[in-house]
Coordinates of C-alpha atoms in Angstrom, one line a residue:
Chain A
X267 CA -36.1 22.0 50.4
X268 CA -32.9 24.0 50.9
X269 CA -31.9 24.4 55.1
X270 CA -32.0 27.8 56.2
X271 CA -29.4 30.1 55.8
X272 CA -27.9 33.1 58.3
X273 CA -25.7 35.6 57.3
X274 CA -24.7 38.4 59.7
X275 CA -22.6 41.1 58.6
X276 CA -22.4 44.6 57.2
X277 CA -24.1 46.8 54.7
X278 CA -22.7 49.8 53.4
X279 CA -22.7 52.6 51.2
X280 CA -19.9 52.4 49.1
X281 CA -18.5 54.8 46.4
X282 CA -16.0 52.9 44.1
X283 CA -13.5 53.6 41.3
X284 CA -11.9 51.5 39.4
X285 CA -10.4 52.1 35.9
X286 CA -14.0 51.5 34.1
X287 CA -15.6 54.9 36.7
X288 CA -16.9 55.4 39.7
X289 CA -20.0 54.6 41.5
X290 CA -20.8 57.0 44.1
X291 CA -23.1 55.9 46.9
X292 CA -24.3 52.9 45.6
X293 CA -25.4 48.7 48.0
X294 CA -22.2 47.2 49.5
X295 CA -21.1 45.6 52.4
X296 CA -20.2 41.8 53.2
X297 CA -24.0 40.5 54.2
X298 CA -25.2 42.6 51.2
X299 CA -23.3 40.8 48.5
X300 CA -23.7 37.5 50.3
X301 CA -27.0 37.6 50.6
X302 CA -27.7 38.1 47.4
X303 CA -25.4 36.1 45.7
X304 CA -26.9 33.1 47.8
X305 CA -30.3 34.0 47.4
X306 CA -30.2 32.2 43.8
X307 CA -29.4 29.0 45.2
X308 CA -31.4 29.3 48.8
X309 CA -33.9 31.6 50.8
X310 CA -31.6 33.5 53.1
X311 CA -31.8 35.4 56.5
X312 CA -30.1 38.4 57.0
X313 CA -29.0 40.3 60.2
X314 CA -27.3 43.5 59.7
X315 CA -27.6 47.5 60.5
X316 CA -28.4 50.4 58.8
X317 CA -28.7 54.2 59.7
X318 CA -31.6 56.2 58.6
X319 CA -30.0 57.4 55.5
X320 CA -30.3 54.1 54.1
X321 CA -32.3 54.4 51.0
X322 CA -35.5 52.6 50.0
X323 CA -34.3 51.4 47.1
X324 CA -31.6 49.6 48.5
X325 CA -33.8 47.9 50.8
X326 CA -35.9 46.9 47.8
X327 CA -32.9 45.5 46.2
X328 CA -32.7 42.9 48.9
X329 CA -36.5 42.4 49.8
X330 CA -37.0 41.9 46.4
X331 CA -34.8 38.9 46.5
X332 CA -35.3 35.6 48.7
X333 CA -34.0 37.6 51.4
X334 CA -35.6 37.5 54.9
X335 CA -34.8 41.2 56.3
X336 CA -36.4 40.4 59.8
X337 CA -33.3 41.1 61.1
X338 CA -32.3 44.4 59.2
X339 CA -31.8 46.8 61.8
X340 CA -32.6 50.3 61.4
X341 CA -30.8 52.8 63.9
X342 CA -32.9 56.0 63.6
X343 CA -30.2 57.9 64.8
X344 CA -27.5 57.0 63.1
X345 CA -25.8 56.9 59.5
X346 CA -25.0 53.9 57.4
X347 CA -21.4 52.3 57.3
X348 CA -19.9 54.0 54.8
X349 CA -16.9 53.1 52.5
X350 CA -14.6 54.6 49.9
X351 CA -12.4 53.1 48.2
X352 CA -10.2 52.6 44.6
X353 CA -8.5 49.9 42.6
X354 CA -6.0 50.4 40.3
X355 CA -4.2 48.4 37.2
X356 CA -4.4 44.5 38.0
X357 CA -7.0 45.7 40.6
X358 CA -6.2 43.1 42.9
X359 CA -6.4 45.1 45.8
X360 CA -8.5 47.6 47.3
X361 CA -7.3 51.0 48.4
X362 CA -9.7 52.2 50.6
X363 CA -9.5 56.0 51.5
X364 CA -12.1 56.6 53.7
X365 CA -14.0 54.3 56.4
X366 CA -16.9 55.5 58.0
X367 CA -18.1 52.8 60.9
X368 CA -21.1 54.9 61.8
X369 CA -24.0 52.4 63.1
X370 CA -22.2 49.3 62.3
X371 CA -19.0 50.5 64.9
X372 CA -21.2 49.9 67.6
X373 CA -23.0 46.7 65.8
X374 CA -24.6 44.3 68.6
X375 CA -26.4 41.6 66.6
X376 CA -29.6 40.7 67.5
X377 CA -30.7 37.0 65.9
X378 CA -34.6 37.1 66.0
X379 CA -36.5 34.3 67.7
X380 CA -37.6 33.2 64.3
X381 CA -34.0 32.7 63.1
X382 CA -32.8 30.4 66.3
X383 CA -33.1 27.6 64.3
X384 CA -30.9 28.4 61.6
X385 CA -29.1 25.1 60.1
X386 CA -26.3 27.3 58.4
X387 CA -24.6 30.3 59.7
X388 CA -22.1 32.5 57.6
X389 CA -20.7 35.0 59.6
X390 CA -19.1 37.5 57.6
X391 CA -16.2 39.3 58.5
X392 CA -16.3 41.1 61.6
X393 CA -14.8 41.2 65.4
X394 CA -14.2 37.4 66.2
X395 CA -16.0 38.8 69.7
X396 CA -19.0 39.6 68.1
X397 CA -19.0 36.8 65.7
X398 CA -19.1 34.6 68.6
X399 CA -21.8 36.8 70.3
X400 CA -24.0 35.3 67.1
X401 CA -23.2 31.5 67.9
X402 CA -24.9 32.4 71.5
X403 CA -27.8 33.5 69.7
X404 CA -28.3 30.3 67.7
X405 CA -29.5 26.7 68.6
X406 CA -27.8 23.8 67.2
X407 CA -26.5 24.8 63.9
X408 CA -25.4 22.1 61.6
X409 CA -22.8 24.4 59.8
X410 CA -20.6 27.2 60.9
X411 CA -18.4 29.2 58.8
X412 CA -16.7 32.2 59.3
X413 CA -14.8 34.8 57.4
X414 CA -12.0 37.1 58.7
X415 CA -9.5 40.2 58.0
X416 CA -5.9 41.1 58.7
X417 CA -7.2 43.6 61.4
X418 CA -8.8 40.8 63.8
X419 CA -5.7 38.3 63.3
X420 CA -3.5 41.2 64.6
X421 CA -5.2 42.8 67.4
X422 CA -8.0 40.2 68.1
X423 CA -6.3 37.0 67.8
X424 CA -6.9 35.1 70.8
X425 CA -10.5 35.8 70.3
X426 CA -10.1 34.6 66.9
X427 CA -8.6 31.6 67.5
X428 CA -11.2 30.7 70.2
X429 CA -13.9 31.3 67.7
X430 CA -12.0 29.0 65.4
X431 CA -12.5 26.3 67.7
X432 CA -16.4 26.9 67.3
X433 CA -16.7 26.7 63.3
X434 CA -16.6 24.3 60.9
X435 CA -15.5 26.3 58.0
X436 CA -12.7 29.1 57.8
X437 CA -12.8 31.6 54.5
X438 CA -9.9 34.0 54.0
X439 CA -7.5 35.2 51.4
X440 CA -4.1 34.1 50.6
X441 CA -2.2 37.3 52.7
X442 CA -4.7 36.8 55.4
X443 CA -3.9 33.0 55.7
X444 CA 0.2 33.2 55.5
X445 CA -0.6 36.2 58.2
X446 CA -2.3 33.4 60.5
X447 CA -0.2 30.8 59.9
X448 CA 3.0 31.9 59.3
X449 CA 3.4 29.7 56.3
X450 CA 4.1 31.1 52.7
X451 CA 3.2 28.0 51.1
X452 CA -0.7 27.9 50.9
X453 CA -1.3 24.6 51.0
X454 CA 0.9 24.3 54.0
X455 CA -0.8 27.4 55.5
X456 CA -4.3 25.3 54.8
X457 CA -3.2 22.1 56.7
X458 CA -2.3 24.3 59.4
X459 CA -5.7 26.2 59.8
X460 CA -7.2 22.9 60.0
X461 CA -4.9 22.3 62.9
X462 CA -6.5 25.3 64.8
X463 CA -10.4 23.6 64.6
X464 CA -12.3 23.8 61.5
X465 CA -13.1 21.1 59.6
X466 CA -12.2 23.1 56.8
X467 CA -10.7 25.9 55.4
X468 CA -11.0 27.8 52.0
X469 CA -8.3 30.1 50.9
X470 CA -9.1 33.0 48.0
X471 CA -6.8 34.1 46.0
X472 CA -8.7 36.5 43.7
X473 CA -8.1 36.2 40.0
X474 CA -5.9 33.1 40.7
X475 CA -8.9 31.1 42.3
X476 CA -9.3 29.3 45.5
X477 CA -8.1 26.4 47.3
X478 CA -10.1 23.8 50.2
X479 CA -8.1 21.7 52.4
X480 CA -10.9 19.5 54.3
X481 CA -10.1 17.5 57.4
X482 CA -11.9 14.3 56.2
X483 CA -10.7 14.6 52.3
X484 CA -12.5 12.4 49.6
X485 CA -13.1 9.2 52.1
X486 CA -15.2 7.7 49.6
X487 CA -13.3 7.6 46.4
X488 CA -9.5 7.3 47.8
X489 CA -6.9 7.7 50.4
X490 CA -7.3 10.1 52.9
X491 CA -4.6 11.9 51.7
X492 CA -7.2 13.5 48.9
X493 CA -8.0 16.4 51.3
X494 CA -7.1 19.7 48.9
X495 CA -8.7 20.8 45.9
X496 CA -7.8 24.0 44.0
X497 CA -10.0 25.7 41.7
X498 CA -9.0 28.6 39.2
X499 CA -10.7 31.9 38.7
X500 CA -14.0 32.0 36.3
X501 CA -11.2 33.8 33.6
X502 CA -13.0 37.3 32.9
X503 CA -11.9 39.1 30.1
X504 CA -13.4 42.6 32.0
X505 CA -13.8 43.3 35.2
X506 CA -15.5 46.4 36.0
X507 CA -15.4 46.4 40.0
X508 CA -13.6 43.5 42.3
X509 CA -15.8 44.8 45.3
X510 CA -17.5 42.0 46.9
X511 CA -16.4 39.5 45.1
X512 CA -15.2 37.7 47.9
X513 CA -18.3 37.7 49.8
X514 CA -20.4 36.8 46.7
X515 CA -17.7 33.5 46.6
X516 CA -18.5 33.2 49.9
X517 CA -22.4 33.1 49.2
X518 CA -22.7 31.2 46.1
X519 CA -20.9 28.5 48.1
X520 CA -23.5 28.2 51.6
X521 CA -25.9 28.6 49.3
X522 CA -25.3 25.6 47.3
X523 CA -24.5 24.0 50.7
X524 CA -28.2 25.4 52.2
X525 CA -29.4 23.8 49.2
X526 CA -27.6 20.4 49.2
X527 CA -27.8 20.0 53.2
X528 CA -24.8 18.0 53.2
X529 CA -21.3 19.1 53.5
X530 CA -18.7 16.5 52.5
X531 CA -15.6 17.3 50.0
X532 CA -17.1 17.0 47.0
X533 CA -20.5 18.8 47.5
X534 CA -17.7 21.8 49.1
X535 CA -15.5 21.3 45.5
X536 CA -19.1 21.8 43.9
X537 CA -19.6 24.5 46.7
X538 CA -16.6 26.3 45.6
X539 CA -17.6 26.3 42.1
X540 CA -21.0 28.1 42.8
X541 CA -19.1 30.6 44.7
X542 CA -16.1 31.2 41.6
X543 CA -19.2 31.4 38.6
X544 CA -21.1 33.9 42.0
X545 CA -17.7 36.4 42.2
X546 CA -17.5 35.9 38.3
X547 CA -20.8 37.6 38.0
X548 CA -20.2 40.2 41.1
X549 CA -17.0 42.0 39.4
X550 CA -19.1 42.3 35.7
X551 CA -20.8 45.8 37.3
X552 CA -20.4 48.1 40.3
X553 CA -22.2 47.3 43.3
X554 CA -24.7 44.5 42.9
X555 CA -25.9 46.0 39.5
X556 CA -24.9 42.5 37.5
X557 CA -26.9 40.2 40.3
X558 CA -30.0 42.7 39.5
X559 CA -30.0 41.1 36.0
X560 CA -29.2 37.6 36.8
X561 CA -31.0 34.4 36.4
X562 CA -30.9 30.7 37.6
X563 CA -30.3 30.1 34.1
X564 CA -27.4 32.4 33.7
X565 CA -26.0 31.0 36.6
X566 CA -26.4 27.2 35.1
X567 CA -24.7 28.3 31.9
X568 CA -21.8 29.5 33.6
X569 CA -21.4 26.6 35.8
X570 CA -21.7 24.2 32.4
X571 CA -18.6 26.4 30.8
X572 CA -16.6 26.8 33.8
X573 CA -17.1 22.7 34.2
X574 CA -16.2 21.9 30.0
X575 CA -12.9 24.7 30.9
X576 CA -12.0 22.2 33.2
X577 CA -12.6 18.9 31.7
X578 CA -9.6 17.0 30.2
Chain B
X257 CA 3.6 5.9 17.3
X258 CA 4.5 9.4 19.0
X259 CA 5.5 12.4 16.2
X260 CA 9.2 13.5 16.8
X261 CA 9.8 16.4 19.2
X262 CA 12.8 18.7 19.2
X263 CA 13.8 21.2 21.4
X264 CA 16.5 24.4 21.3
X265 CA 17.4 26.0 24.2
X266 CA 20.2 26.5 27.1
X267 CA 22.0 23.5 28.8
X268 CA 23.6 24.8 32.3
X269 CA 25.5 24.3 35.5
X270 CA 23.0 25.8 38.2
X271 CA 23.9 26.9 41.8
X272 CA 20.5 27.0 43.8
X273 CA 19.7 27.9 47.1
X274 CA 16.5 28.2 48.6
X275 CA 14.7 28.0 52.1
X276 CA 15.3 24.1 51.9
X277 CA 19.0 23.9 51.0
X278 CA 21.6 24.7 48.8
X279 CA 23.0 22.5 45.3
X280 CA 26.1 23.5 44.0
X281 CA 26.7 22.9 40.5
X282 CA 23.7 21.2 39.2
X283 CA 22.3 20.1 36.0
X284 CA 19.8 22.8 34.6
X285 CA 18.7 25.0 31.9
X286 CA 15.8 25.1 30.0
X287 CA 16.3 22.5 27.2
X288 CA 17.6 19.7 29.9
X289 CA 14.3 20.5 32.5
X290 CA 11.9 20.2 28.9
X291 CA 13.4 17.7 27.3
X292 CA 13.6 15.0 30.5
X293 CA 10.0 16.0 31.3
X294 CA 8.8 15.4 27.5
X295 CA 11.1 12.3 27.3
X296 CA 8.4 10.6 29.9
X297 CA 5.8 10.9 27.0
X298 CA 7.1 11.2 23.9
X299 CA 11.1 10.5 22.4
X300 CA 13.0 13.8 22.2
X301 CA 15.8 15.2 19.9
X302 CA 17.5 18.0 21.8
X303 CA 19.9 20.5 20.6
X304 CA 22.0 22.8 22.8
X305 CA 25.8 23.4 23.6
X306 CA 27.5 22.9 26.6
X307 CA 31.6 23.2 27.5
X308 CA 34.7 20.7 28.0
X309 CA 33.5 21.3 31.7
X310 CA 30.4 19.4 31.5
X311 CA 30.2 16.3 33.4
X312 CA 30.0 12.8 32.0
X313 CA 27.4 12.1 34.7
X314 CA 25.1 14.9 33.6
X315 CA 25.1 13.7 29.6
X316 CA 23.8 10.1 31.2
X317 CA 21.0 11.9 33.0
X318 CA 20.0 12.4 29.2
X319 CA 21.3 9.4 27.5
X320 CA 19.1 7.1 29.8
X321 CA 16.1 8.7 28.3
X322 CA 14.6 8.8 25.1
X323 CA 16.6 11.8 24.2
X324 CA 18.6 12.4 21.1
X325 CA 22.1 14.3 22.1
X326 CA 23.1 13.9 18.4
X327 CA 22.4 18.1 18.5
X328 CA 24.2 18.2 21.5
X329 CA 27.6 20.4 20.5
X330 CA 30.4 20.3 23.1
X331 CA 33.0 23.3 22.5
X332 CA 36.4 22.2 24.0
X333 CA 37.7 25.4 24.4
X334 CA 34.4 26.5 26.6
X335 CA 32.9 26.3 29.6
X336 CA 29.0 25.7 30.1
X337 CA 26.4 28.1 30.9
X338 CA 26.4 28.8 34.7
X339 CA 23.2 30.2 36.2
X340 CA 23.6 31.1 40.2
X341 CA 20.1 31.6 42.2
X342 CA 18.1 31.6 44.8
X343 CA 14.7 32.1 46.2
X344 CA 12.8 33.5 49.4
X345 CA 9.9 33.7 51.1
X346 CA 7.3 32.0 48.6
X347 CA 9.8 31.4 46.1
X348 CA 7.5 32.9 43.3
X349 CA 10.8 34.8 41.7
X350 CA 14.5 33.8 41.3
X351 CA 16.9 36.2 42.1
X352 CA 19.6 35.9 39.7
X353 CA 23.2 36.4 42.1
X354 CA 25.5 35.7 38.8
X355 CA 24.9 34.5 34.8
X356 CA 28.2 33.5 33.1
X357 CA 26.5 33.0 29.8
X358 CA 29.9 30.9 28.9
X359 CA 29.4 28.9 25.2
X360 CA 25.7 29.6 25.4
X361 CA 26.8 33.2 24.6
X362 CA 28.1 32.4 20.8
X363 CA 25.4 29.7 20.4
X364 CA 24.0 29.2 17.1
X365 CA 22.0 26.4 17.1
X366 CA 22.7 23.7 14.2
X367 CA 20.1 21.1 13.5
X368 CA 21.9 18.1 12.9
X369 CA 20.2 16.6 9.3
X370 CA 18.2 13.6 11.0
X371 CA 16.4 16.2 12.8
X372 CA 15.3 18.4 10.0
X373 CA 11.8 16.5 9.7
X374 CA 11.1 17.0 13.0
X375 CA 7.1 17.4 13.3
X376 CA 7.3 19.5 16.9
X377 CA 9.2 22.1 17.5
X378 CA 10.0 23.6 20.8
X379 CA 11.7 27.2 20.9
X380 CA 12.8 27.3 24.5
X381 CA 13.7 30.9 25.7
X382 CA 16.7 32.5 23.8
X383 CA 17.1 35.5 21.2
X384 CA 13.9 35.7 18.6
X385 CA 16.6 35.7 15.7
X386 CA 18.2 32.9 17.2
X387 CA 14.9 31.5 17.7
X388 CA 14.2 32.3 14.0
X389 CA 17.5 31.5 12.9
X390 CA 16.2 27.5 14.3
X391 CA 13.1 27.4 12.4
X392 CA 15.2 28.0 8.8
X393 CA 16.6 24.4 9.7
X394 CA 13.7 22.5 10.3
X395 CA 11.5 21.0 7.0
X396 CA 7.8 21.9 7.5
X397 CA 6.9 21.1 11.4
X398 CA 3.0 20.8 12.4
X399 CA 3.2 22.4 15.4
X400 CA 6.0 25.7 16.1
X401 CA 5.6 26.6 19.9
X402 CA 8.2 29.3 21.4
X403 CA 8.7 30.7 25.0
X404 CA 10.1 33.9 25.1
X405 CA 11.6 36.1 28.1
X406 CA 11.2 40.2 29.2
X407 CA 14.8 40.7 28.6
X408 CA 13.7 39.9 24.3
X409 CA 10.3 41.6 24.6
X410 CA 12.1 44.8 26.2
X411 CA 15.2 45.0 23.8
X412 CA 14.1 42.6 20.3
X413 CA 10.4 43.2 20.7
X414 CA 10.1 43.6 16.3
X415 CA 12.5 40.8 15.9
X416 CA 10.0 39.0 18.7
X417 CA 7.0 40.2 16.8
X418 CA 8.4 38.9 13.4
X419 CA 8.6 35.5 15.2
X420 CA 5.0 35.4 16.7
X421 CA 3.9 35.6 12.8
X422 CA 5.8 32.2 11.8
X423 CA 5.1 30.1 15.1
X424 CA 1.7 28.2 16.4
X425 CA 1.9 29.0 20.1
X426 CA 3.2 30.8 22.8
X427 CA 4.6 30.1 26.4
X428 CA 5.5 32.8 28.9
X429 CA 4.6 33.9 32.0
X430 CA 2.1 36.7 33.3
X431 CA 5.0 39.2 33.8
X432 CA 6.0 38.6 30.4
X433 CA 2.3 38.7 29.1
X434 CA 1.4 42.1 30.7
X435 CA 4.6 43.7 29.4
X436 CA 4.2 42.0 25.6
X437 CA 0.4 43.1 25.6
X438 CA 0.4 46.8 28.2
X439 CA -2.8 44.4 29.4
X440 CA -2.9 43.4 33.1
X441 CA -6.4 41.5 32.6
X442 CA -4.5 38.1 31.9
X443 CA -7.2 36.7 29.6
X444 CA -7.6 40.0 27.9
X445 CA -3.7 40.1 27.4
X446 CA -4.5 36.2 26.1
X447 CA -6.6 37.8 23.6
X448 CA -4.2 40.2 22.3
X449 CA -1.5 37.6 22.1
X450 CA -3.6 36.2 19.5
X451 CA -3.9 39.0 17.5
X452 CA -0.3 39.2 17.0
X453 CA 0.2 35.6 14.9
X454 CA -0.1 32.5 17.2
X455 CA -3.1 30.1 17.4
X456 CA -2.9 29.4 21.1
X457 CA -0.9 31.2 23.7
X458 CA -0.2 29.9 27.4
X459 CA -0.1 32.0 30.3
X460 CA 2.2 30.3 32.8
X461 CA 0.9 31.7 36.6
X462 CA 3.6 29.6 38.5
X463 CA 2.0 28.5 41.8
X464 CA -1.6 29.9 40.4
X465 CA -1.7 28.0 37.4
X466 CA -1.9 28.7 33.9
X467 CA -4.4 30.3 31.2
X468 CA -4.9 28.8 27.6
X469 CA -6.3 31.2 24.9
X470 CA -6.8 29.4 21.4
X471 CA -8.1 31.1 18.1
X472 CA -10.4 28.7 17.3
X473 CA -11.5 27.6 21.0
X474 CA -13.9 24.7 21.6
X475 CA -15.7 24.4 18.3
X476 CA -16.7 20.7 18.8
X477 CA -18.8 21.0 21.8
X478 CA -19.9 24.5 21.7
X479 CA -19.8 28.2 20.8
X480 CA -16.6 29.7 19.0
X481 CA -16.4 32.2 22.4
X482 CA -15.5 28.8 24.2
X483 CA -12.0 30.1 23.5
X484 CA -10.3 30.3 26.6
X485 CA -9.3 27.7 29.4
X486 CA -7.6 28.2 33.1
X487 CA -6.7 25.6 35.4
X488 CA -4.5 25.6 38.7
X489 CA -1.3 24.7 39.6
X490 CA -1.4 21.2 41.5
X491 CA -1.8 21.9 44.9
X492 CA 2.3 21.1 46.1
X493 CA 2.7 20.7 50.3
X494 CA 6.3 21.4 50.0
X495 CA 8.1 23.3 47.3
X496 CA 12.1 22.6 47.5
X497 CA 13.2 24.1 44.3
X498 CA 11.0 25.9 41.5
X499 CA 13.7 26.3 38.8
X500 CA 12.9 24.5 36.1
X501 CA 8.9 24.8 36.7
X502 CA 8.1 26.5 33.5
X503 CA 10.2 24.6 31.1
X504 CA 9.3 21.1 32.4
X505 CA 5.9 22.5 32.5
X506 CA 6.8 23.4 28.6
X507 CA 7.9 19.6 28.2
X508 CA 4.7 17.9 29.8
X509 CA 2.6 19.7 27.2
X510 CA 4.7 19.3 24.5
X511 CA 5.5 15.4 25.1
X512 CA 1.9 14.9 25.1
X513 CA 1.3 16.8 22.0
X514 CA 3.9 14.5 20.2
X515 CA 2.7 11.6 21.7
X516 CA -1.4 13.2 20.2
X517 CA -0.1 14.1 16.8
X518 CA -3.3 16.5 16.9
X519 CA -3.3 20.0 18.8
X520 CA -7.1 21.2 18.7
X521 CA -8.3 23.2 21.9
X522 CA -9.2 20.1 24.0
X523 CA -6.1 18.1 23.7
X524 CA -4.7 21.4 24.1
X525 CA -6.2 21.1 27.6
X526 CA -5.1 18.4 28.6
X527 CA -1.7 19.2 27.5
X528 CA -1.7 21.9 30.2
X529 CA -2.6 18.7 32.7
X530 CA 0.7 16.9 31.7
X531 CA 2.3 19.9 31.9
X532 CA 1.2 21.0 35.3
X533 CA 1.8 17.4 36.6
X534 CA 5.4 17.5 35.2
X535 CA 6.0 21.1 36.8
X536 CA 4.6 20.2 40.1
X537 CA 7.3 17.1 39.8
X538 CA 10.2 19.2 39.2
X539 CA 9.5 21.5 42.0
X540 CA 9.6 18.5 44.9
X541 CA 14.0 18.3 44.4
X542 CA 16.4 20.4 43.5
X543 CA 17.6 20.1 39.9
X544 CA 16.0 17.0 37.9
X545 CA 16.1 14.9 40.7
X546 CA 12.9 14.5 41.5
X547 CA 12.3 12.9 37.5
X548 CA 15.9 10.7 37.7
X549 CA 13.1 8.7 40.4
X550 CA 10.0 9.1 38.6
X551 CA 7.9 6.5 36.5
X552 CA 4.8 6.9 34.4
X553 CA 3.1 5.1 36.8
X554 CA 3.6 8.2 39.3
X555 CA 2.5 10.8 36.1
X556 CA -0.5 8.6 35.5
X557 CA -1.5 8.9 39.4
X558 CA -1.3 12.3 39.9
X559 CA -2.9 13.4 36.5
X560 CA -5.8 11.3 38.3
X561 CA -5.8 12.8 41.4
X562 CA -5.4 16.5 39.7
X563 CA -8.7 15.2 37.2
X564 CA -10.4 14.2 40.4
X565 CA -9.6 17.4 42.2
X566 CA -11.4 19.4 39.8
X567 CA -14.4 16.9 39.3
X568 CA -17.7 18.9 40.9

């Protein structure tokens, strides 16, 4: 029986252009990608906000999965968060062409009473003050993991550092890790993050995979110096839309951890593998379309191939 | 009993500056890093050229290992190839400050008669015309692998394409793979290289590891679609000098293949793991210094840790 898993973050209407096409007004947002990816592995409790313009069809995408939408607030006088972005060339970085925060700009997450006993909490990218406000509303989670971004590292550094002392894990990308720590070397950056509070950190490198550093390391099978792992991305021949890859990674990772209910080094490496596989599906089509035609058998098959690829 | 392994490439005197210090007039060159790294796994036959200024002490570094220097030509009227370079920040790219080709500029490799039966040949970075001239001088190698660089892709493309039809494997870095194929996606680029002739290609990504694509894939344990692997770099907390990482990778890889005498997909993945480990040692100190205090036990221990890191 999986432990309960809560995510708080954005729900968006995205318009995305890549070399493979354009998708106008599609379902997006960090909490959306996270919860759909995680829902393949564990039930998810979602807290987010949308406007009156949020299509029923998108609500059904969430409700058709194991996602409890009791925390999905609808502001009838407002509009849903909108993001317009494009990718070029190697598609490593999104170019934001327009952002309208709309109802997400005033988002004060309210955790429904029945969600307050949640065991695992994922604080998707948001202001560290908002993220901290979520923690005030949950009773005694086993595991709290936060995402963050450049904006908060630059503008709310103190609030972010205060938050880091209250979380078990931090997930961020390579540029953010360098910005937060001042270290070029990502292994050194990861070690420095551990000094800021979290028991573990995962640095996402997009097409280059991810690095895990864990305070306790792999104590069961060797010296404590074994505190780092690094996994490659799943090799994808065609990337149609990288949007949501990082949140799908986090969803796969947290979904697996919720399923396991234990969070040691070895399980975190396996959680990264699940995250890697979920991200590899996310980028095969625009929005969450690939997830809409995905089965747990597809996930298991790809995890086996990924495992084989790493066997030597 | 390991198969014979020949390398033809540069031997240099390097002056290198990194954020960790400066090393003037140290031993360098592609064939040097390759042969020292490979010599831990198999005996190596080296063909290269130096000038009268090449220090005895550096010759002893080569001769103290399992490296046959019968093909080390000394041009008494000339000077050794010199490279002056520096690295900054994340040290992903060398900045070349000075190059003096000297005797390497006129290098016409002559393969000693006793080397002509070599089973495995590594053509380190050099003009594809020079690389092809080496192939004329070896009898019937089992496995020929070439390295190349931007310069030859731009200026001697036709000669390079002709060479690719005569080699079994190509090793190149990510920027070079994109330049050669016109593909941004490295998996797609790797597939395109296979269409140019080689049975396999390895794309080196520096701190992000390497991608292998193999024409035959992993036929023994699954469908032929399993033709790609990707391995991360070994996580290094401190990189003192990245010079020679790629050649050390190739040395570890080819040394392992010479030791095995078989070149199927699974062995190539394991060869990449050896290459990864040898590169991780190379970058821990300037020049070849880390190799001078390295044992096979150190290599085995790190390979085990690398293997554990990837286990999930």
